[in-house]
Coordinates of C-alpha atoms in Angstrom, one line a residue:
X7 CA 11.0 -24.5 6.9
X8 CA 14.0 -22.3 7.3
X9 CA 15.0 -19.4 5.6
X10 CA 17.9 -20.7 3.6
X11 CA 16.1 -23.8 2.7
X12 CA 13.3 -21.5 1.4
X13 CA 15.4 -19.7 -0.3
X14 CA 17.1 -22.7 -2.1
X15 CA 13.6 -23.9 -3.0
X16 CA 13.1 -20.2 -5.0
X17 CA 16.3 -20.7 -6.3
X18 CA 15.0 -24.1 -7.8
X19 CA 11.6 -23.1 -9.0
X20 CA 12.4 -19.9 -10.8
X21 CA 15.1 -22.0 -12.7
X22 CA 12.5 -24.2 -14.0
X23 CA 10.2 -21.5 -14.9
X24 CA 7.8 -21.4 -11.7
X25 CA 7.7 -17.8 -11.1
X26 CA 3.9 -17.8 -9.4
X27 CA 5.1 -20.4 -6.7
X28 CA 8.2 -18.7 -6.4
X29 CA 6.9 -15.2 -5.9
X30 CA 4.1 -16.7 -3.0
X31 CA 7.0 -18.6 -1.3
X32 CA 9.0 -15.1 -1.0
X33 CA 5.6 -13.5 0.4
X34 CA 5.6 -16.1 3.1
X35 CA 9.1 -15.2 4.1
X36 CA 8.9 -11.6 4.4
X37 CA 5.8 -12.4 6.3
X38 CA 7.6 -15.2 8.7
X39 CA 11.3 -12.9 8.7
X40 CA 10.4 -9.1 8.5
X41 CA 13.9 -8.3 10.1
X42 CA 15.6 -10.5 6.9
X43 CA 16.4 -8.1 3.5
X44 CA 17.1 -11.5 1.4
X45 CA 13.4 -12.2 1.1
X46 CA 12.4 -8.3 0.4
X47 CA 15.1 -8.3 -2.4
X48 CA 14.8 -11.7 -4.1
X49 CA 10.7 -10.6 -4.4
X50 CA 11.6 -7.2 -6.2
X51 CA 13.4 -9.4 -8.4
X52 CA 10.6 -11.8 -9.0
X53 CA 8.5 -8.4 -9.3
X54 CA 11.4 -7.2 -12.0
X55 CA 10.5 -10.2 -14.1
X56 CA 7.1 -9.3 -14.1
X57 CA 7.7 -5.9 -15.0
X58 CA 6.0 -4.6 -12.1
X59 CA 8.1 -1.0 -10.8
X60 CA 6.0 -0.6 -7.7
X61 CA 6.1 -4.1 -6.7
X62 CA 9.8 -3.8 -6.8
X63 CA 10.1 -0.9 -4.9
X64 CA 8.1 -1.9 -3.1
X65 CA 10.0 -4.7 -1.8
X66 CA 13.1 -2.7 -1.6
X67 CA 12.0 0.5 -0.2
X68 CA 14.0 -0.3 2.9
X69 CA 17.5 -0.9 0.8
X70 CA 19.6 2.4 0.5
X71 CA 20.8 1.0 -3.1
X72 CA 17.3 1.0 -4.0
X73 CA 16.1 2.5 -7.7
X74 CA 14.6 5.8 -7.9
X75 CA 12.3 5.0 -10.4
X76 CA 11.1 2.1 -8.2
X77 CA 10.7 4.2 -5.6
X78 CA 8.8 6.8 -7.0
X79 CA 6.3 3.9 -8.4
X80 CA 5.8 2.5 -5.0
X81 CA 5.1 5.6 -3.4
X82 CA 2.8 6.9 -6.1
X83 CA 0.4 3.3 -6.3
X84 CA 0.3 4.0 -2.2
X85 CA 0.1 7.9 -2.2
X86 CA -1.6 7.4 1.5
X87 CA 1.1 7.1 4.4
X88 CA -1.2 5.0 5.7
X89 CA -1.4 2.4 2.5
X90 CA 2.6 3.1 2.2
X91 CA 3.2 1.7 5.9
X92 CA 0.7 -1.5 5.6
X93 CA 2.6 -2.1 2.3
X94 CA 6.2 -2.3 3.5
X95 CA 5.0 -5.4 6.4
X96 CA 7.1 -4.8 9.0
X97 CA 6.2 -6.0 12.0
X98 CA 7.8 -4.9 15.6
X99 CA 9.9 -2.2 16.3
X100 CA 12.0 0.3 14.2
X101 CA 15.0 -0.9 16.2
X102 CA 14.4 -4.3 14.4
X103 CA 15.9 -3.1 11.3
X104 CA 19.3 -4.4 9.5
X105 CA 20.2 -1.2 8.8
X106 CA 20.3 2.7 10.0
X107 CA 18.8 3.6 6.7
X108 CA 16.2 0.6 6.9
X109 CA 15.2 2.3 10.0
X110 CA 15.2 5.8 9.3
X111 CA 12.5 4.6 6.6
X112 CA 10.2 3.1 8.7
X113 CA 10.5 5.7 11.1
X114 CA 9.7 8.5 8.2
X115 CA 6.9 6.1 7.0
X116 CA 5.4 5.9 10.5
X117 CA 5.7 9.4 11.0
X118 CA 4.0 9.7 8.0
X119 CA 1.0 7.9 8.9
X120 CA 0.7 9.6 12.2
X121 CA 0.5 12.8 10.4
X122 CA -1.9 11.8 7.8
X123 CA -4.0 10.0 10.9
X124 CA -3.9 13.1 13.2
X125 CA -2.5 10.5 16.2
X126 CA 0.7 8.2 17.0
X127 CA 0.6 5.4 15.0
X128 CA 3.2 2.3 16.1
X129 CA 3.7 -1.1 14.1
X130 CA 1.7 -2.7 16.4
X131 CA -1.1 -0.4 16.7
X132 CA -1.7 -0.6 12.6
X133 CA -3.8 -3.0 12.2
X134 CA -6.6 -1.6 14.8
X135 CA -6.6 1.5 12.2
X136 CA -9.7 1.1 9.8
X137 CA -9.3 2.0 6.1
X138 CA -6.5 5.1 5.2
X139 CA -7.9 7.1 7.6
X140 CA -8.7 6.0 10.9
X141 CA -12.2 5.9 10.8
X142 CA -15.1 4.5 8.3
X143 CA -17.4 7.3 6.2
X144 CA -20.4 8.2 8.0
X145 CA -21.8 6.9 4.6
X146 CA -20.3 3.6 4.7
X147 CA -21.7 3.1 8.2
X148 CA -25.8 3.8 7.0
X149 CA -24.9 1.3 4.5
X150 CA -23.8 -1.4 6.5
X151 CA -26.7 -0.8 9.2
X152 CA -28.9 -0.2 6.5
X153 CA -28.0 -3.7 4.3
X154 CA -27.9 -5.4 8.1
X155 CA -31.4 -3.7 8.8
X156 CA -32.4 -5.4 5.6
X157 CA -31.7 -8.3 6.1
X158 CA -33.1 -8.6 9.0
X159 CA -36.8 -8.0 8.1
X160 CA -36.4 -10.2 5.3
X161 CA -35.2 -13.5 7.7
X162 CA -38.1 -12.2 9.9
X163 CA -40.3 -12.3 6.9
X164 CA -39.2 -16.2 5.5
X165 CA -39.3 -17.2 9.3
X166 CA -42.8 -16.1 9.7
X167 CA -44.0 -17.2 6.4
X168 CA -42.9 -20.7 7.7
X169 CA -44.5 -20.1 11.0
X170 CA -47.9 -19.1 9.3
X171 CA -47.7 -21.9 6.5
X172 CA -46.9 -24.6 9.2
X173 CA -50.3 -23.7 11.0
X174 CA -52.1 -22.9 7.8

């Protein structure tokens, strides 16, 4: 569906109250047109009616007439560079953005995450980075071999309980 049809549909269902379906059309916009503001800035005001500050700066953390007091909500729920970049779902290249200050953002987020990451980071590369960091805890990783080693013996055990009641 296009964008201004979209759009029109939002229009139409937060007049009659349907701020849920509303709000999850918008998501699938800024998903389907990361380049387009609209989208970003008609969901910080679906995020305004729910009285959700981060959400909304969230949403419009790439708009130089942004609020403040948005801002500083979004950037303290995702304190992590890391978080802060998956959060603003761009996709493709700083260039990409409608405006020089749109840009500069993502560029300062990315740098951001880069620092806090201890490599380059790009758009594209983000989603091969695991977690905030990079890398999974070496604590995390026993627990996932362990809980896999687990469950391996017990399948082993139910298959040859089978096995040994079949011939039994």
């Amino acid at each position: 569906m296009a964008l201004n049809d979209t759009l029109a549909r939002v229009d139409a269902d937060l007049a009659s109250g349907r701020v849920p379906v509303a709000r999850q059309r918008l998501r699938g916009l800024v998903s389907s047109y990361p380049y387009e503001p609209a989208p970003r800035r008609r969901l910080a005001e679906v995020y305004r009616l729910y009285g959700d500050p981060a959400e909304a700066g969230r949403w419009m953390y790439l708009e130089e007439d942004r609020s403040p007091e948005e801002t500083a909500a979004f950037e303290e729920r995702y304190a992590n560079a890391v978080r802060r970049m998956r959060a603003v779902a761009w996709r493709g290249p700083e260039s990409a953005a409608p405006t020089p200050f749109a840009a500069r953002q993502l560029a300062a987020v990315r740098e951001a995450a880069s620092d806090t990451l201890g490599s380059p980071v790009t758009w594209e590369s983000l989603a091969k980075v695991k977690g905030d960091i990079g890398e999974s805890s070496r604590l995390s990783d026993v627990l996932t071999a362990g809980g896999c080693l687990l469950l391996a013996i017990v399948f082993l055990g139910i298959w040859a309980y089978g096995l040994v009641s079949l011939f039994t």
